Amino acid sequence: QLKGVSTHGMSWYPEYTNQKTFTQMKKKWGINTVRLAVYTAGDNGYCTGDAKNRKALEKKIDQGVQYATKAGLYVIIDWHILSDGNPKTYEKQSLAFFKKMASKYKKNTNVIYEICNEPNGGTSWETIRSYAKKVVKAIRARDKNAVILVGTPNWSQDVDIAAERPLKGYKNVMYTLHFYAGTHGEYLREKAQKALDKGLPLFVSEFGISDASGNGNLNKTEGSKWMKFLRKNKIGYVGWNLSNKDESSALLKSSCKKTSGFTNGNLTPWGKWLLKEFKK
Ligand code: IDC
């Protein structure tokens, strides 16, 4: 079971992607995976920012991969679509990006590619599937075995729909299920169970126990039910987010100004909860 932590947007909180922190998370927190969230749109998104910003993001990704590799971590390169709800919006850019990444990291067997964080805005599975076919093909032409994570409709929740017609002809492809326990409960686990029953490989590349906005109260009771479900089905999970942003889904308190060498006292209630889960 992979377990790990996701960065916040790499354009906004690049400072936490450093060797000391990645090594601490591996050795002391007990994680084996880190996710590098590269927002495609919005302020300084990969596709909406200028060339200089793109270059800086690629450099940060490269550092992230090197730090993760040195720390002994799997590393997910996450094409973090969100406000650009349909992955086709920046399909051209995505193809160029993943060709570049797969050529660069084909020898890094710890690199995992996540090709669309959360399709939304009514984007159908057929649309996502047609996008995924192209991107998976481009990655496979360069990297034969890397695990590839494919997002699912409705903010990566409709895994049951993806399970009806998964991609054909490729190995090591998994489908993402995202949840925030403050908002999503039993009904979403039922959808996940349907997908599992059909044999769909699931991966929780992002989750939280706040509400879906990334803020609000934590729901630890529902969170525990989710963890039980994930353990039972040996599903990998990655918690959102490694930053000190003033929101309940941040792992670090906003008063914490350090970027490495974190103590228990630097963690938010969510951070403390998640670290306990890692050790279970
Ligand atoms: C949130 C961040 C927040 C930021 C917002 C928009 O926590 O600071 O302002 O994005 O960029 C997701 C998304 C993830 C969200 C998170 C919480 O993948 O980008 O992060 N969330 O809303 N899906 C469900 C929840």
mmCIF file of C-alpha atoms in Angstrom, residues 11 28 88 109 117 143 148 163 260 275:
data_model
loop_
_atom_site.group_PDB
_atom_site.id
_atom_site.type_symbol
_atom_site.label_atom_id
_atom_site.label_comp_id
_atom_site.label_asym_id
_atom_site.label_seq_id
_atom_site.Cartn_x
_atom_site.Cartn_y
_atom_site.Cartn_z
ATOM 1 C CA SER A 11 3.988 27.521 -7.961
ATOM 2 C CA LYS A 28 10.059 9.927 10.629
ATOM 3 C CA LYS A 88 -8.981 18.371 -23.235
ATOM 4 C CA THR A 109 11.396 3.579 -11.672
ATOM 5 C CA ASN A 117 -6.159 15.455 -11.203
ATOM 6 C CA ASP A 143 8.479 4.690 -20.511
ATOM 7 C CA ILE A 148 -0.039 5.947 -14.750
ATOM 8 C CA ALA A 163 -15.026 0.689 -14.389
ATOM 9 C CA SER A 260 11.962 21.535 7.289
ATOM 10 C CA LEU A 275 0.788 10.989 10.778
#
